[in-house]
């Protein structure tokens, strides 16, 4: 009996005097098939590197297109074409610098890019940037480039498709970018090249 004349069963944790202890059978594991996925090697870093190499190639194409627009505009003397060509070179160089910093981090350059162009450090921000810059190719006069007009189509479609593809993959397979690392050198106290995980 518990204190104050109460029965044992009314006191939590008290042993019952007459009733046998309840015996429970151990839980038997049930194979539902949910957790039986085949073990595969994580190849997401390989995909990240492949995307980076493709983007570096697209940067080279866009810089070449911008330079051809500026050079070929000497005969047209259209002031707007010079601006479009200069913007192409500038925007492509910006993405190229980001991708170069992704491969080989330089602290001061990383800090400068991240403070001013932080959207490039997220996959969706970079994808929207690619689509935005692809629209510059629409503004080029088709008579300006002559034989090099294919470069305008290649650059515009390539940048737009890369942006749309990154957006599509980031929404349909977000686990692919779960371990996407962006450079953090220049923001932390360590002098070594550390990487930080962002989603």
PDB file of C-alpha atoms in Angstrom:
ATOM      1  CA  UNK A   1       0.000   0.000   0.000  1.00  0.00           C
ATOM      2  CA  UNK A   2       1.118   3.483  -0.749  1.00  0.00           C
ATOM      3  CA  UNK A   3       1.013   6.429   1.572  1.00  0.00           C
ATOM      4  CA  UNK A   4      -2.280   7.600   3.054  1.00  0.00           C
ATOM      5  CA  UNK A   5      -3.995   4.253   2.571  1.00  0.00           C
ATOM      6  CA  UNK A   6      -4.074   4.334  -1.250  1.00  0.00           C
ATOM      7  CA  UNK A   7      -3.817   1.066  -3.180  1.00  0.00           C
ATOM      8  CA  UNK A   8      -0.580   0.187  -5.021  1.00  0.00           C
ATOM      9  CA  UNK A   9      -2.147   0.483  -8.437  1.00  0.00           C
ATOM     10  CA  UNK A  10      -2.989   4.127  -7.837  1.00  0.00           C
ATOM     11  CA  UNK A  11       0.637   5.052  -7.268  1.00  0.00           C
ATOM     12  CA  UNK A  12       2.664   5.380 -10.464  1.00  0.00           C
ATOM     13  CA  UNK A  13       5.702   3.129 -10.537  1.00  0.00           C
ATOM     14  CA  UNK A  14       4.644   1.055  -7.585  1.00  0.00           C
ATOM     15  CA  UNK A  15       4.841  -2.700  -7.984  1.00  0.00           C
ATOM     16  CA  UNK A  16       1.556  -4.515  -7.939  1.00  0.00           C
ATOM     17  CA  UNK A  17       1.365  -7.174  -5.306  1.00  0.00           C
ATOM     18  CA  UNK A  18      -0.966  -9.739  -6.786  1.00  0.00           C
ATOM     19  CA  UNK A  19      -1.060  -9.256 -10.519  1.00  0.00           C
ATOM     20  CA  UNK A  20       1.671 -10.740 -12.739  1.00  0.00           C
ATOM     21  CA  UNK A  21       3.866  -8.337 -14.671  1.00  0.00           C
ATOM     22  CA  UNK A  22       2.817  -7.791 -18.244  1.00  0.00           C
ATOM     23  CA  UNK A  23       5.035  -9.607 -20.696  1.00  0.00           C
ATOM     24  CA  UNK A  24       5.439  -8.064 -24.130  1.00  0.00           C
ATOM     25  CA  UNK A  25       6.911  -9.803 -27.126  1.00  0.00           C
ATOM     26  CA  UNK A  26       9.864  -8.053 -28.778  1.00  0.00           C
ATOM     27  CA  UNK A  27       9.027  -6.151 -31.939  1.00  0.00           C
ATOM     28  CA  UNK A  28       9.740  -8.190 -35.024  1.00  0.00           C
ATOM     29  CA  UNK A  29      11.325  -6.168 -37.823  1.00  0.00           C
ATOM     30  CA  UNK A  30       9.078  -5.994 -40.856  1.00  0.00           C
ATOM     31  CA  UNK A  31      10.565  -5.620 -44.319  1.00  0.00           C
ATOM     32  CA  UNK A  32       8.444  -3.023 -46.081  1.00  0.00           C
ATOM     33  CA  UNK A  33      10.946  -2.353 -48.856  1.00  0.00           C
ATOM     34  CA  UNK A  34      11.135   1.369 -48.092  1.00  0.00           C
ATOM     35  CA  UNK A  35      14.620   1.306 -46.633  1.00  0.00           C
ATOM     36  CA  UNK A  36      16.014  -1.281 -49.027  1.00  0.00           C
ATOM     37  CA  UNK A  37      17.512   1.085 -51.562  1.00  0.00           C
ATOM     38  CA  UNK A  38      20.538  -0.114 -53.422  1.00  0.00           C
ATOM     39  CA  UNK A  39      23.702   1.516 -52.179  1.00  0.00           C
ATOM     40  CA  UNK A  40      25.096   3.817 -54.833  1.00  0.00           C
ATOM     41  CA  UNK A  41      28.087   6.073 -54.811  1.00  0.00           C
ATOM     42  CA  UNK A  42      27.332   9.769 -54.410  1.00  0.00           C
ATOM     43  CA  UNK A  43      28.225  11.357 -57.730  1.00  0.00           C
ATOM     44  CA  UNK A  44      26.786  14.810 -57.042  1.00  0.00           C
ATOM     45  CA  UNK A  45      30.246  16.417 -56.798  1.00  0.00           C
ATOM     46  CA  UNK A  46      31.032  15.046 -60.249  1.00  0.00           C
ATOM     47  CA  UNK A  47      27.843  16.687 -61.528  1.00  0.00           C
ATOM     48  CA  UNK A  48      28.827  19.989 -59.857  1.00  0.00           C
ATOM     49  CA  UNK A  49      32.211  19.899 -61.577  1.00  0.00           C
ATOM     50  CA  UNK A  50      30.650  19.040 -64.927  1.00  0.00           C
ATOM     51  CA  UNK A  51      28.214  21.969 -64.614  1.00  0.00           C
ATOM     52  CA  UNK A  52      31.096  24.288 -63.730  1.00  0.00           C
ATOM     53  CA  UNK A  53      33.111  23.227 -66.787  1.00  0.00           C
ATOM     54  CA  UNK A  54      30.070  23.727 -69.046  1.00  0.00           C
ATOM     55  CA  UNK A  55      29.541  27.202 -67.585  1.00  0.00           C
ATOM     56  CA  UNK A  56      33.188  28.120 -68.141  1.00  0.00           C
ATOM     57  CA  UNK A  57      32.803  27.114 -71.795  1.00  0.00           C
ATOM     58  CA  UNK A  58      29.633  29.192 -72.111  1.00  0.00           C
ATOM     59  CA  UNK A  59      31.484  32.149 -70.570  1.00  0.00           C
ATOM     60  CA  UNK A  60      34.170  31.847 -73.244  1.00  0.00           C
ATOM     61  CA  UNK A  61      31.519  31.815 -75.979  1.00  0.00           C
ATOM     62  CA  UNK A  62      29.749  34.878 -74.539  1.00  0.00           C
ATOM     63  CA  UNK A  63      33.008  36.819 -74.138  1.00  0.00           C
ATOM     64  CA  UNK A  64      33.932  36.004 -77.741  1.00  0.00           C
ATOM     65  CA  UNK A  65      30.481  37.132 -78.875  1.00  0.00           C
ATOM     66  CA  UNK A  66      30.795  40.406 -76.958  1.00  0.00           C
ATOM     67  CA  UNK A  67      34.230  41.089 -78.437  1.00  0.00           C
ATOM     68  CA  UNK A  68      32.959  40.362 -81.977  1.00  0.00           C
ATOM     69  CA  UNK A  69      29.999  42.694 -81.423  1.00  0.00           C
ATOM     70  CA  UNK A  70      32.319  45.494 -80.284  1.00  0.00           C
ATOM     71  CA  UNK A  71      34.791  44.928 -83.157  1.00  0.00           C
ATOM     72  CA  UNK A  72      32.172  44.521 -85.893  1.00  0.00           C
ATOM     73  CA  UNK A  73      30.253  47.564 -84.677  1.00  0.00           C
ATOM     74  CA  UNK A  74      32.914  49.892 -86.113  1.00  0.00           C
ATOM     75  CA  UNK A  75      31.128  49.848 -89.467  1.00  0.00           C
ATOM     76  CA  UNK A  76      27.609  50.231 -88.002  1.00  0.00           C
ATOM     77  CA  UNK A  77      28.536  52.820 -85.345  1.00  0.00           C
ATOM     78  CA  UNK A  78      25.496  51.919 -83.272  1.00  0.00           C
ATOM     79  CA  UNK A  79      26.104  53.079 -79.704  1.00  0.00           C
ATOM     80  CA  UNK A  80      23.618  50.562 -78.224  1.00  0.00           C
ATOM     81  CA  UNK A  81      25.497  47.632 -79.764  1.00  0.00           C
ATOM     82  CA  UNK A  82      28.695  48.706 -78.000  1.00  0.00           C
ATOM     83  CA  UNK A  83      26.854  48.701 -74.679  1.00  0.00           C
ATOM     84  CA  UNK A  84      25.373  45.266 -75.343  1.00  0.00           C
ATOM     85  CA  UNK A  85      28.801  43.907 -76.303  1.00  0.00           C
ATOM     86  CA  UNK A  86      30.417  45.453 -73.224  1.00  0.00           C
ATOM     87  CA  UNK A  87      27.697  44.036 -70.960  1.00  0.00           C
ATOM     88  CA  UNK A  88      28.157  40.596 -72.495  1.00  0.00           C
ATOM     89  CA  UNK A  89      31.864  40.678 -71.773  1.00  0.00           C
ATOM     90  CA  UNK A  90      31.296  42.027 -68.250  1.00  0.00           C
ATOM     91  CA  UNK A  91      28.571  39.535 -67.271  1.00  0.00           C
ATOM     92  CA  UNK A  92      30.397  36.558 -68.769  1.00  0.00           C
ATOM     93  CA  UNK A  93      33.639  37.603 -67.068  1.00  0.00           C
ATOM     94  CA  UNK A  94      31.774  37.857 -63.754  1.00  0.00           C
ATOM     95  CA  UNK A  95      30.470  34.299 -64.040  1.00  0.00           C
ATOM     96  CA  UNK A  96      33.890  33.094 -65.179  1.00  0.00           C
ATOM     97  CA  UNK A  97      35.541  34.696 -62.137  1.00  0.00           C
ATOM     98  CA  UNK A  98      32.981  33.056 -59.844  1.00  0.00           C
ATOM     99  CA  UNK A  99      33.612  29.642 -61.411  1.00  0.00           C
ATOM    100  CA  UNK A 100      37.379  30.172 -61.176  1.00  0.00           C
ATOM    101  CA  UNK A 101      37.018  31.103 -57.498  1.00  0.00           C
ATOM    102  CA  UNK A 102      34.917  27.949 -57.034  1.00  0.00           C
ATOM    103  CA  UNK A 103      37.833  25.841 -58.287  1.00  0.00           C
ATOM    104  CA  UNK A 104      40.704  27.825 -56.727  1.00  0.00           C
ATOM    105  CA  UNK A 105      39.666  30.223 -53.983  1.00  0.00           C
ATOM    106  CA  UNK A 106      41.332  33.602 -53.574  1.00  0.00           C
ATOM    107  CA  UNK A 107      40.132  35.179 -50.330  1.00  0.00           C
ATOM    108  CA  UNK A 108      39.944  38.845 -51.334  1.00  0.00           C
ATOM    109  CA  UNK A 109      38.336  38.096 -54.698  1.00  0.00           C
ATOM    110  CA  UNK A 110      35.855  35.717 -53.086  1.00  0.00           C
ATOM    111  CA  UNK A 111      34.895  38.350 -50.511  1.00  0.00           C
ATOM    112  CA  UNK A 112      34.396  40.990 -53.242  1.00  0.00           C
ATOM    113  CA  UNK A 113      32.206  38.742 -55.394  1.00  0.00           C
ATOM    114  CA  UNK A 114      30.171  37.406 -52.493  1.00  0.00           C
ATOM    115  CA  UNK A 115      29.407  40.837 -51.057  1.00  0.00           C
ATOM    116  CA  UNK A 116      28.295  42.293 -54.391  1.00  0.00           C
ATOM    117  CA  UNK A 117      26.973  39.252 -56.271  1.00  0.00           C
ATOM    118  CA  UNK A 118      25.838  36.879 -53.545  1.00  0.00           C
ATOM    119  CA  UNK A 119      23.033  35.476 -55.693  1.00  0.00           C
ATOM    120  CA  UNK A 120      25.636  33.511 -57.646  1.00  0.00           C
ATOM    121  CA  UNK A 121      26.413  31.435 -54.562  1.00  0.00           C
ATOM    122  CA  UNK A 122      23.023  29.714 -54.766  1.00  0.00           C
ATOM    123  CA  UNK A 123      22.034  27.420 -57.614  1.00  0.00           C
ATOM    124  CA  UNK A 124      18.713  29.124 -58.310  1.00  0.00           C
ATOM    125  CA  UNK A 125      20.280  32.588 -58.229  1.00  0.00           C
ATOM    126  CA  UNK A 126      22.919  31.478 -60.710  1.00  0.00           C
ATOM    127  CA  UNK A 127      20.234  29.900 -62.918  1.00  0.00           C
ATOM    128  CA  UNK A 128      18.193  33.112 -63.043  1.00  0.00           C
ATOM    129  CA  UNK A 129      21.380  35.060 -63.778  1.00  0.00           C
ATOM    130  CA  UNK A 130      22.107  32.770 -66.738  1.00  0.00           C
ATOM    131  CA  UNK A 131      18.604  33.284 -68.128  1.00  0.00           C
ATOM    132  CA  UNK A 132      18.855  37.062 -67.679  1.00  0.00           C
ATOM    133  CA  UNK A 133      22.201  37.310 -69.480  1.00  0.00           C
ATOM    134  CA  UNK A 134      20.948  35.037 -72.273  1.00  0.00           C
ATOM    135  CA  UNK A 135      18.387  37.723 -73.075  1.00  0.00           C
ATOM    136  CA  UNK A 136      21.224  40.071 -74.099  1.00  0.00           C
ATOM    137  CA  UNK A 137      21.651  38.026 -77.248  1.00  0.00           C
ATOM    138  CA  UNK A 138      18.180  39.117 -78.371  1.00  0.00           C
ATOM    139  CA  UNK A 139      19.347  42.742 -78.525  1.00  0.00           C
ATOM    140  CA  UNK A 140      22.105  42.153 -81.062  1.00  0.00           C
ATOM    141  CA  UNK A 141      21.355  43.214 -84.620  1.00  0.00           C
ATOM    142  CA  UNK A 142      21.340  40.087 -86.767  1.00  0.00           C
ATOM    143  CA  UNK A 143      23.107  41.908 -89.626  1.00  0.00           C
ATOM    144  CA  UNK A 144      25.970  42.985 -87.373  1.00  0.00           C
ATOM    145  CA  UNK A 145      27.818  39.671 -87.047  1.00  0.00           C
ATOM    146  CA  UNK A 146      27.430  38.328 -90.564  1.00  0.00           C
ATOM    147  CA  UNK A 147      29.104  34.899 -90.682  1.00  0.00           C
ATOM    148  CA  UNK A 148      29.444  34.821 -86.891  1.00  0.00           C
ATOM    149  CA  UNK A 149      25.680  34.997 -86.283  1.00  0.00           C
ATOM    150  CA  UNK A 150      25.748  31.342 -85.233  1.00  0.00           C
ATOM    151  CA  UNK A 151      27.728  32.423 -82.139  1.00  0.00           C
ATOM    152  CA  UNK A 152      24.843  34.670 -81.103  1.00  0.00           C
ATOM    153  CA  UNK A 153      22.432  31.733 -81.277  1.00  0.00           C
ATOM    154  CA  UNK A 154      24.845  29.348 -79.603  1.00  0.00           C
ATOM    155  CA  UNK A 155      25.547  31.715 -76.715  1.00  0.00           C
ATOM    156  CA  UNK A 156      21.950  32.785 -76.203  1.00  0.00           C
ATOM    157  CA  UNK A 157      20.477  29.304 -76.361  1.00  0.00           C
ATOM    158  CA  UNK A 158      23.357  27.833 -74.361  1.00  0.00           C
ATOM    159  CA  UNK A 159      23.068  30.328 -71.503  1.00  0.00           C
ATOM    160  CA  UNK A 160      19.271  30.145 -71.480  1.00  0.00           C
ATOM    161  CA  UNK A 161      19.220  26.345 -71.598  1.00  0.00           C
ATOM    162  CA  UNK A 162      21.843  26.114 -68.856  1.00  0.00           C
ATOM    163  CA  UNK A 163      19.799  28.445 -66.647  1.00  0.00           C
ATOM    164  CA  UNK A 164      16.532  26.642 -67.333  1.00  0.00           C
ATOM    165  CA  UNK A 165      18.226  23.280 -66.803  1.00  0.00           C
ATOM    166  CA  UNK A 166      19.680  24.346 -63.458  1.00  0.00           C
ATOM    167  CA  UNK A 167      16.285  25.646 -62.342  1.00  0.00           C
ATOM    168  CA  UNK A 168      14.558  22.448 -63.442  1.00  0.00           C
ATOM    169  CA  UNK A 169      17.068  20.189 -61.710  1.00  0.00           C
ATOM    170  CA  UNK A 170      17.096  22.298 -58.533  1.00  0.00           C
ATOM    171  CA  UNK A 171      13.322  21.856 -58.201  1.00  0.00           C
ATOM    172  CA  UNK A 172      13.002  18.244 -59.370  1.00  0.00           C
ATOM    173  CA  UNK A 173      16.143  16.771 -57.756  1.00  0.00           C
ATOM    174  CA  UNK A 174      17.041  19.068 -54.865  1.00  0.00           C
ATOM    175  CA  UNK A 175      19.113  16.313 -53.243  1.00  0.00           C
ATOM    176  CA  UNK A 176      21.619  16.708 -56.081  1.00  0.00           C
ATOM    177  CA  UNK A 177      22.603  20.124 -54.707  1.00  0.00           C
ATOM    178  CA  UNK A 178      22.413  19.284 -50.996  1.00  0.00           C
ATOM    179  CA  UNK A 179      26.182  19.088 -50.768  1.00  0.00           C
ATOM    180  CA  UNK A 180      26.923  21.990 -53.141  1.00  0.00           C
ATOM    181  CA  UNK A 181      29.884  23.750 -51.572  1.00  0.00           C
ATOM    182  CA  UNK A 182      30.640  27.399 -52.081  1.00  0.00           C
ATOM    183  CA  UNK A 183      34.009  28.935 -51.237  1.00  0.00           C
ATOM    184  CA  UNK A 184      34.209  30.729 -47.897  1.00  0.00           C
ATOM    185  CA  UNK A 185      37.848  31.781 -47.923  1.00  0.00           C
ATOM    186  CA  UNK A 186      38.117  35.417 -46.972  1.00  0.00           C
ATOM    187  CA  UNK A 187      35.117  35.243 -44.616  1.00  0.00           C
ATOM    188  CA  UNK A 188      36.467  33.025 -41.853  1.00  0.00           C
ATOM    189  CA  UNK A 189      39.475  33.298 -39.611  1.00  0.00           C
ATOM    190  CA  UNK A 190      41.240  30.241 -41.025  1.00  0.00           C
ATOM    191  CA  UNK A 191      43.808  30.850 -43.702  1.00  0.00           C
ATOM    192  CA  UNK A 192      43.243  27.520 -45.423  1.00  0.00           C
ATOM    193  CA  UNK A 193      40.716  27.013 -48.201  1.00  0.00           C
ATOM    194  CA  UNK A 194      37.627  25.885 -46.342  1.00  0.00           C
ATOM    195  CA  UNK A 195      34.335  25.158 -47.970  1.00  0.00           C
ATOM    196  CA  UNK A 196      30.899  25.763 -46.514  1.00  0.00           C
ATOM    197  CA  UNK A 197      27.782  23.778 -47.284  1.00  0.00           C
ATOM    198  CA  UNK A 198      24.761  25.663 -48.567  1.00  0.00           C
ATOM    199  CA  UNK A 199      21.498  24.502 -49.984  1.00  0.00           C
TER     200      UNK A 199
END
